[in-house]
PDB file of C-alpha atoms and ligand atoms in Angstrom:
ATOM      1  CA  MET A  64       0.000   0.000   0.000  1.00  0.00           C
ATOM      2  CA  GLN A  65       1.276   3.471  -0.862  1.00  0.00           C
ATOM      3  CA  VAL A  66       0.046   7.026  -0.352  1.00  0.00           C
ATOM      4  CA  THR A  67       1.470  10.389  -1.355  1.00  0.00           C
ATOM      5  CA  ILE A  68       1.855  13.082   1.294  1.00  0.00           C
ATOM      6  CA  GLU A  69       2.765  16.458  -0.183  1.00  0.00           C
ATOM      7  CA  GLN A  70       5.671  15.458  -2.490  1.00  0.00           C
ATOM      8  CA  SER A  71       6.680  12.354  -0.537  1.00  0.00           C
ATOM      9  CA  LYS A  72       5.759   8.696  -0.690  1.00  0.00           C
ATOM     10  CA  LEU A  73       4.682   6.742   2.385  1.00  0.00           C
ATOM     11  CA  GLU A  74       4.534   3.028   1.743  1.00  0.00           C
ATOM     12  CA  LEU A  75       3.896  -0.209   3.603  1.00  0.00           C
ATOM     13  CA  VAL A  76       5.521  -3.480   2.600  1.00  0.00           C
ATOM     14  CA  GLU A  77       5.736  -6.852   4.284  1.00  0.00           C
ATOM     15  CA  GLY A  78       9.329  -8.058   4.474  1.00  0.00           C
ATOM     16  CA  ASP A  79      12.774  -7.978   6.029  1.00  0.00           C
ATOM     17  CA  ILE A  80      14.237  -4.550   6.739  1.00  0.00           C
ATOM     18  CA  THR A  81      17.824  -5.783   6.311  1.00  0.00           C
ATOM     19  CA  LYS A  82      17.137  -6.298   2.585  1.00  0.00           C
ATOM     20  CA  GLN A  83      16.031  -2.733   1.867  1.00  0.00           C
ATOM     21  CA  SER A  84      17.989  -0.532  -0.544  1.00  0.00           C
ATOM     22  CA  VAL A  85      17.298   2.873   0.972  1.00  0.00           C
ATOM     23  CA  ASP A  86      19.553   5.620   2.322  1.00  0.00           C
ATOM     24  CA  ALA A  87      18.909   4.479   5.899  1.00  0.00           C
ATOM     25  CA  ILE A  88      17.113   1.725   7.721  1.00  0.00           C
ATOM     26  CA  VAL A  89      16.001   2.373  11.280  1.00  0.00           C
ATOM     27  CA  ASN A  90      16.914  -0.051  14.042  1.00  0.00           C
ATOM     28  CA  ALA A  91      14.680  -0.647  17.071  1.00  0.00           C
ATOM     29  CA  ALA A  92      17.649  -0.747  19.447  1.00  0.00           C
ATOM     30  CA  ASN A  93      18.031  -0.615  23.231  1.00  0.00           C
ATOM     31  CA  THR A  94      19.652   2.171  25.258  1.00  0.00           C
ATOM     32  CA  SER A  95      23.069   0.485  25.291  1.00  0.00           C
ATOM     33  CA  LEU A  96      23.223   0.399  21.460  1.00  0.00           C
ATOM     34  CA  LEU A  97      25.342  -2.710  21.916  1.00  0.00           C
ATOM     35  CA  GLY A  98      23.006  -5.145  20.199  1.00  0.00           C
ATOM     36  CA  GLY A  99      20.002  -7.234  21.128  1.00  0.00           C
ATOM     37  CA  GLY A 100      17.443  -9.624  19.700  1.00  0.00           C
ATOM     38  CA  GLY A 101      14.647  -9.094  17.190  1.00  0.00           C
ATOM     39  CA  VAL A 102      15.272  -6.597  14.432  1.00  0.00           C
ATOM     40  CA  ASP A 103      18.409  -5.317  16.222  1.00  0.00           C
ATOM     41  CA  GLY A 104      20.024  -8.765  16.081  1.00  0.00           C
ATOM     42  CA  ALA A 105      19.025  -9.189  12.440  1.00  0.00           C
ATOM     43  CA  ILE A 106      20.559  -5.823  11.463  1.00  0.00           C
ATOM     44  CA  HIS A 107      23.884  -6.512  13.207  1.00  0.00           C
ATOM     45  CA  ARG A 108      24.064 -10.035  11.744  1.00  0.00           C
ATOM     46  CA  ALA A 109      23.404  -8.823   8.210  1.00  0.00           C
ATOM     47  CA  GLY A 110      25.464  -5.612   8.453  1.00  0.00           C
ATOM     48  CA  GLY A 111      28.563  -7.076  10.080  1.00  0.00           C
ATOM     49  CA  PRO A 112      30.887  -5.783  12.824  1.00  0.00           C
ATOM     50  CA  ALA A 113      31.424  -2.247  11.470  1.00  0.00           C
ATOM     51  CA  ILE A 114      28.031  -1.196  12.832  1.00  0.00           C
ATOM     52  CA  LEU A 115      28.769  -2.385  16.372  1.00  0.00           C
ATOM     53  CA  GLU A 116      32.200  -0.747  16.278  1.00  0.00           C
ATOM     54  CA  GLU A 117      30.584   2.617  15.583  1.00  0.00           C
ATOM     55  CA  CYS A 118      27.824   2.008  18.118  1.00  0.00           C
ATOM     56  CA  LYS A 119      30.419   1.458  20.846  1.00  0.00           C
ATOM     57  CA  ARG A 120      31.664   5.013  20.327  1.00  0.00           C
ATOM     58  CA  LEU A 121      28.202   6.604  20.609  1.00  0.00           C
ATOM     59  CA  GLY A 122      27.753   6.215  24.372  1.00  0.00           C
ATOM     60  CA  GLY A 123      24.263   4.747  24.216  1.00  0.00           C
ATOM     61  CA  CYS A 124      21.002   6.429  23.286  1.00  0.00           C
ATOM     62  CA  GLU A 125      18.051   7.634  25.348  1.00  0.00           C
ATOM     63  CA  THR A 126      14.545   6.332  24.811  1.00  0.00           C
ATOM     64  CA  GLY A 127      12.924   8.418  22.088  1.00  0.00           C
ATOM     65  CA  ASP A 128      16.217   9.643  20.628  1.00  0.00           C
ATOM     66  CA  ALA A 129      18.109   8.456  17.502  1.00  0.00           C
ATOM     67  CA  LYS A 130      21.746   8.148  16.397  1.00  0.00           C
ATOM     68  CA  ILE A 131      23.285   7.237  13.028  1.00  0.00           C
ATOM     69  CA  THR A 132      26.021   4.795  11.963  1.00  0.00           C
ATOM     70  CA  THR A 133      27.263   3.209   8.785  1.00  0.00           C
ATOM     71  CA  GLY A 134      25.212   0.444   7.204  1.00  0.00           C
ATOM     72  CA  GLY A 135      28.253  -1.830   7.008  1.00  0.00           C
ATOM     73  CA  ASN A 136      27.500  -4.659   4.572  1.00  0.00           C
ATOM     74  CA  LEU A 137      23.806  -3.822   4.307  1.00  0.00           C
ATOM     75  CA  PRO A 138      22.281  -2.567   1.063  1.00  0.00           C
ATOM     76  CA  ALA A 139      21.298   0.548   3.043  1.00  0.00           C
ATOM     77  CA  ARG A 140      24.163   3.041   3.447  1.00  0.00           C
ATOM     78  CA  HIS A 141      23.256   3.951   7.030  1.00  0.00           C
ATOM     79  CA  VAL A 142      21.507   2.634  10.103  1.00  0.00           C
ATOM     80  CA  ILE A 143      19.627   5.060  12.336  1.00  0.00           C
ATOM     81  CA  HIS A 144      19.380   3.529  15.801  1.00  0.00           C
ATOM     82  CA  THR A 145      16.420   4.605  17.879  1.00  0.00           C
ATOM     83  CA  VAL A 146      15.153   3.333  21.231  1.00  0.00           C
ATOM     84  CA  GLY A 147      11.455   2.730  21.603  1.00  0.00           C
ATOM     85  CA  PRO A 148       9.610   2.743  24.919  1.00  0.00           C
ATOM     86  CA  VAL A 149       8.872  -0.442  26.827  1.00  0.00           C
ATOM     87  CA  TRP A 150       5.087  -0.758  27.198  1.00  0.00           C
ATOM     88  CA  HIS A 151       4.055  -0.314  30.839  1.00  0.00           C
ATOM     89  CA  GLY A 152       0.302  -0.002  30.295  1.00  0.00           C
ATOM     90  CA  GLY A 153       0.199   3.325  28.447  1.00  0.00           C
ATOM     91  CA  ARG A 154       0.397   5.820  31.313  1.00  0.00           C
ATOM     92  CA  SER A 155       4.160   6.212  31.385  1.00  0.00           C
ATOM     93  CA  GLY A 156       4.535   8.497  28.370  1.00  0.00           C
ATOM     94  CA  GLU A 157       4.800   5.585  25.951  1.00  0.00           C
ATOM     95  CA  ARG A 158       2.903   7.312  23.149  1.00  0.00           C
ATOM     96  CA  GLU A 159       5.024  10.476  23.217  1.00  0.00           C
ATOM     97  CA  LYS A 160       8.256   8.486  23.418  1.00  0.00           C
ATOM     98  CA  LEU A 161       7.241   6.322  20.470  1.00  0.00           C
ATOM     99  CA  ALA A 162       6.302   9.387  18.406  1.00  0.00           C
ATOM    100  CA  SER A 163       9.671  10.910  19.321  1.00  0.00           C
ATOM    101  CA  CYS A 164      11.475   7.848  17.878  1.00  0.00           C
ATOM    102  CA  TYR A 165       9.908   8.430  14.467  1.00  0.00           C
ATOM    103  CA  ARG A 166      10.406  12.214  14.546  1.00  0.00           C
ATOM    104  CA  ARG A 167      14.016  12.075  15.733  1.00  0.00           C
ATOM    105  CA  SER A 168      14.898   9.375  13.196  1.00  0.00           C
ATOM    106  CA  LEU A 169      13.595  11.540  10.361  1.00  0.00           C
ATOM    107  CA  GLU A 170      15.400  14.594  11.746  1.00  0.00           C
ATOM    108  CA  VAL A 171      18.678  12.649  11.885  1.00  0.00           C
ATOM    109  CA  ALA A 172      18.086  11.500   8.298  1.00  0.00           C
ATOM    110  CA  ARG A 173      17.513  15.086   7.189  1.00  0.00           C
ATOM    111  CA  GLU A 174      20.590  16.368   9.052  1.00  0.00           C
ATOM    112  CA  ASN A 175      22.646  13.837   7.085  1.00  0.00           C
ATOM    113  CA  GLY A 176      21.144  14.721   3.700  1.00  0.00           C
ATOM    114  CA  LEU A 177      19.284  11.416   3.342  1.00  0.00           C
ATOM    115  CA  THR A 178      16.040  11.173   1.381  1.00  0.00           C
ATOM    116  CA  SER A 179      14.778   7.590   1.783  1.00  0.00           C
ATOM    117  CA  VAL A 180      14.206   5.854   5.121  1.00  0.00           C
ATOM    118  CA  ALA A 181      12.780   2.444   6.074  1.00  0.00           C
ATOM    119  CA  PHE A 182      11.273   1.810   9.520  1.00  0.00           C
ATOM    120  CA  PRO A 183      10.396  -1.408  11.338  1.00  0.00           C
ATOM    121  CA  SER A 184       7.464  -1.455  13.755  1.00  0.00           C
ATOM    122  CA  ILE A 185       9.301   0.030  16.745  1.00  0.00           C
ATOM    123  CA  SER A 186       8.472  -1.328  20.240  1.00  0.00           C
ATOM    124  CA  THR A 187       5.962  -3.974  19.118  1.00  0.00           C
ATOM    125  CA  GLY A 188       8.235  -6.977  19.698  1.00  0.00           C
ATOM    126  CA  ALA A 189      10.119  -7.486  22.945  1.00  0.00           C
ATOM    127  CA  TYR A 190       8.904  -4.080  24.219  1.00  0.00           C
ATOM    128  CA  ARG A 191       5.230  -5.226  23.947  1.00  0.00           C
ATOM    129  CA  TYR A 192       3.621  -2.000  22.686  1.00  0.00           C
ATOM    130  CA  PRO A 193       0.148  -3.021  21.398  1.00  0.00           C
ATOM    131  CA  LEU A 194       0.413  -3.325  17.637  1.00  0.00           C
ATOM    132  CA  ASP A 195      -2.715  -1.398  16.613  1.00  0.00           C
ATOM    133  CA  GLU A 196      -1.847   1.496  18.914  1.00  0.00           C
ATOM    134  CA  ALA A 197       1.771   1.569  17.797  1.00  0.00           C
ATOM    135  CA  ALA A 198       0.705   1.602  14.138  1.00  0.00           C
ATOM    136  CA  LYS A 199      -1.500   4.654  14.710  1.00  0.00           C
ATOM    137  CA  VAL A 200       1.254   6.583  16.469  1.00  0.00           C
ATOM    138  CA  ALA A 201       3.866   5.622  13.869  1.00  0.00           C
ATOM    139  CA  LEU A 202       1.822   6.594  10.832  1.00  0.00           C
ATOM    140  CA  ARG A 203       0.391   9.775  12.289  1.00  0.00           C
ATOM    141  CA  THR A 204       3.827  11.001  13.342  1.00  0.00           C
ATOM    142  CA  VAL A 205       5.409  10.266   9.969  1.00  0.00           C
ATOM    143  CA  LYS A 206       2.478  11.871   8.134  1.00  0.00           C
ATOM    144  CA  GLU A 207       2.823  15.030  10.227  1.00  0.00           C
ATOM    145  CA  TYR A 208       6.559  15.137   9.531  1.00  0.00           C
ATOM    146  CA  LEU A 209       6.067  14.751   5.787  1.00  0.00           C
ATOM    147  CA  GLU A 210       3.415  17.464   5.776  1.00  0.00           C
ATOM    148  CA  ALA A 211       5.840  19.860   7.456  1.00  0.00           C
ATOM    149  CA  HIS A 212       9.073  19.006   5.580  1.00  0.00           C
ATOM    150  CA  THR A 213       9.866  18.235   1.941  1.00  0.00           C
ATOM    151  CA  ASP A 214      13.385  16.794   2.319  1.00  0.00           C
ATOM    152  CA  ILE A 215      12.482  13.123   2.846  1.00  0.00           C
ATOM    153  CA  GLU A 216      11.110  11.661  -0.400  1.00  0.00           C
ATOM    154  CA  LEU A 217      10.307   8.119   0.709  1.00  0.00           C
ATOM    155  CA  VAL A 218       9.326   6.559   4.018  1.00  0.00           C
ATOM    156  CA  ARG A 219       8.780   2.808   3.864  1.00  0.00           C
ATOM    157  CA  PHE A 220       7.447   0.726   6.747  1.00  0.00           C
ATOM    158  CA  VAL A 221       8.813  -2.800   6.488  1.00  0.00           C
ATOM    159  CA  LEU A 222       6.447  -5.017   8.432  1.00  0.00           C
ATOM    160  CA  PHE A 223       7.664  -8.400   9.540  1.00  0.00           C
ATOM    161  CA  GLY A 224       4.798 -10.817   8.908  1.00  0.00           C
ATOM    162  CA  PRO A 225       1.148 -10.496   7.901  1.00  0.00           C
ATOM    163  CA  GLU A 226      -0.172  -9.526  11.332  1.00  0.00           C
ATOM    164  CA  SER A 227       2.007  -6.416  11.492  1.00  0.00           C
ATOM    165  CA  TYR A 228       1.297  -5.571   7.864  1.00  0.00           C
ATOM    166  CA  ARG A 229      -2.464  -5.767   8.374  1.00  0.00           C
ATOM    167  CA  ALA A 230      -2.345  -3.584  11.489  1.00  0.00           C
ATOM    168  CA  TYR A 231      -0.430  -0.860   9.655  1.00  0.00           C
ATOM    169  CA  GLU A 232      -2.648  -1.173   6.583  1.00  0.00           C
ATOM    170  CA  GLN A 233      -5.768  -0.661   8.714  1.00  0.00           C
ATOM    171  CA  ALA A 234      -4.190   2.282  10.534  1.00  0.00           C
ATOM    172  CA  LEU A 235      -3.154   3.931   7.269  1.00  0.00           C
ATOM    173  CA  GLU A 236      -6.614   3.459   5.783  1.00  0.00           C
ATOM    174  CA  ASP A 237      -8.145   5.057   8.884  1.00  0.00           C
ATOM    175  CA  LEU A 238      -5.653   7.912   8.835  1.00  0.00           C
ATOM    176  CA  THR A 239      -6.116   8.763   5.163  1.00  0.00           C
ATOM    177  CA  ALA A 240      -9.899   8.476   5.479  1.00  0.00           C
ATOM    178  CA  GLY A 241      -9.821  10.938   8.400  1.00  0.00           C
ATOM    179  CA  ARG A 242     -10.999   8.302  10.876  1.00  0.00           C
ATOM    180  CA  ALA A 243      -7.913   8.536  13.076  1.00  0.00           C
TER     181      ALA A 243
HETATM  182  P1  ADP B 143      11.346  -3.757  20.272  1.00  0.00           P
HETATM  183  O1  ADP B 143      12.310  -4.138  21.363  1.00  0.00           O
HETATM  184  O2  ADP B 143      11.423  -2.283  19.917  1.00  0.00           O
HETATM  185  O3  ADP B 143       9.957  -4.227  20.554  1.00  0.00           O
HETATM  186  P2  ADP B 143      11.819  -5.973  18.393  1.00  0.00           P
HETATM  187  O4  ADP B 143      12.971  -6.143  17.474  1.00  0.00           O
HETATM  188  O5  ADP B 143      11.618  -6.978  19.468  1.00  0.00           O
HETATM  189  O6  ADP B 143      11.937  -4.473  18.969  1.00  0.00           O
HETATM  190  O7  ADP B 143      10.485  -5.900  17.542  1.00  0.00           O
HETATM  191  C1  ADP B 143      10.120  -4.799  16.752  1.00  0.00           C
HETATM  192  C2  ADP B 143       9.456  -5.287  15.488  1.00  0.00           C
HETATM  193  O8  ADP B 143      10.458  -5.680  14.542  1.00  0.00           O
HETATM  194  C3  ADP B 143       8.544  -6.494  15.690  1.00  0.00           C
HETATM  195  O9  ADP B 143       7.323  -6.249  15.019  1.00  0.00           O
HETATM  196  C4  ADP B 143       9.312  -7.610  14.984  1.00  0.00           C
HETATM  197  O10 ADP B 143       8.452  -8.575  14.432  1.00  0.00           O
HETATM  198  C5  ADP B 143      10.023  -6.833  13.889  1.00  0.00           C
HETATM  199  N1  ADP B 143      11.165  -7.481  13.219  1.00  0.00           N
HETATM  200  C6  ADP B 143      11.958  -8.482  13.656  1.00  0.00           C
HETATM  201  N2  ADP B 143      12.886  -8.786  12.708  1.00  0.00           N
HETATM  202  C7  ADP B 143      12.662  -7.946  11.651  1.00  0.00           C
HETATM  203  C8  ADP B 143      13.259  -7.766  10.364  1.00  0.00           C
HETATM  204  N3  ADP B 143      14.304  -8.502   9.956  1.00  0.00           N
HETATM  205  N4  ADP B 143      12.734  -6.819   9.536  1.00  0.00           N
HETATM  206  C9  ADP B 143      11.704  -6.050   9.929  1.00  0.00           C
HETATM  207  N5  ADP B 143      11.094  -6.165  11.128  1.00  0.00           N
HETATM  208  C10 ADP B 143      11.581  -7.101  11.984  1.00  0.00           C
END
């Protein structure tokens, strides 16, 4: 599924983010930036040790913030590491922190002159953020960014499996129809 927002494309695909040929893929990392499971493990495995070497020099990353490294052996030239919130029931600022991940990642992309960015579904794995809620926050935040800035030409959500894809598809339909 694909929509146009101002001059930019926002698209949803089902697949593996490590295979994406874009300027940057975003990693759902943890605050240490020293590797983990899920999409983080997959990115370090596919990208090789150069990514971890750079991460070690970054001094970690706060929840909601984002930092950039090389893409190592990945088809993407860069990895933007962001740290999503752990879900604690929704009253601990989870929504704002998750929105901040998407905003900060796009700001870091822009600061580095990048124009195409692929995101995974941040926080919906080990961090247990409810998928439907996370999809709404993710898409709304990216839409607002693209409405306000023209530098990023493509944002692709790479959803791992049909359940994630369907949740994002429903959220994007609701958002574009003005239901969300
Ligand atoms: P978090 O700790 O932020 O919840 P996880 O990596 O556990 O991060 O999960 C985030 C999302 O990334 C989940 O929806 C998971 O299915 C997905 N995911 C795992 N591997 C990949 C991959 N190779 N490409 C894209 N998404 C992935």
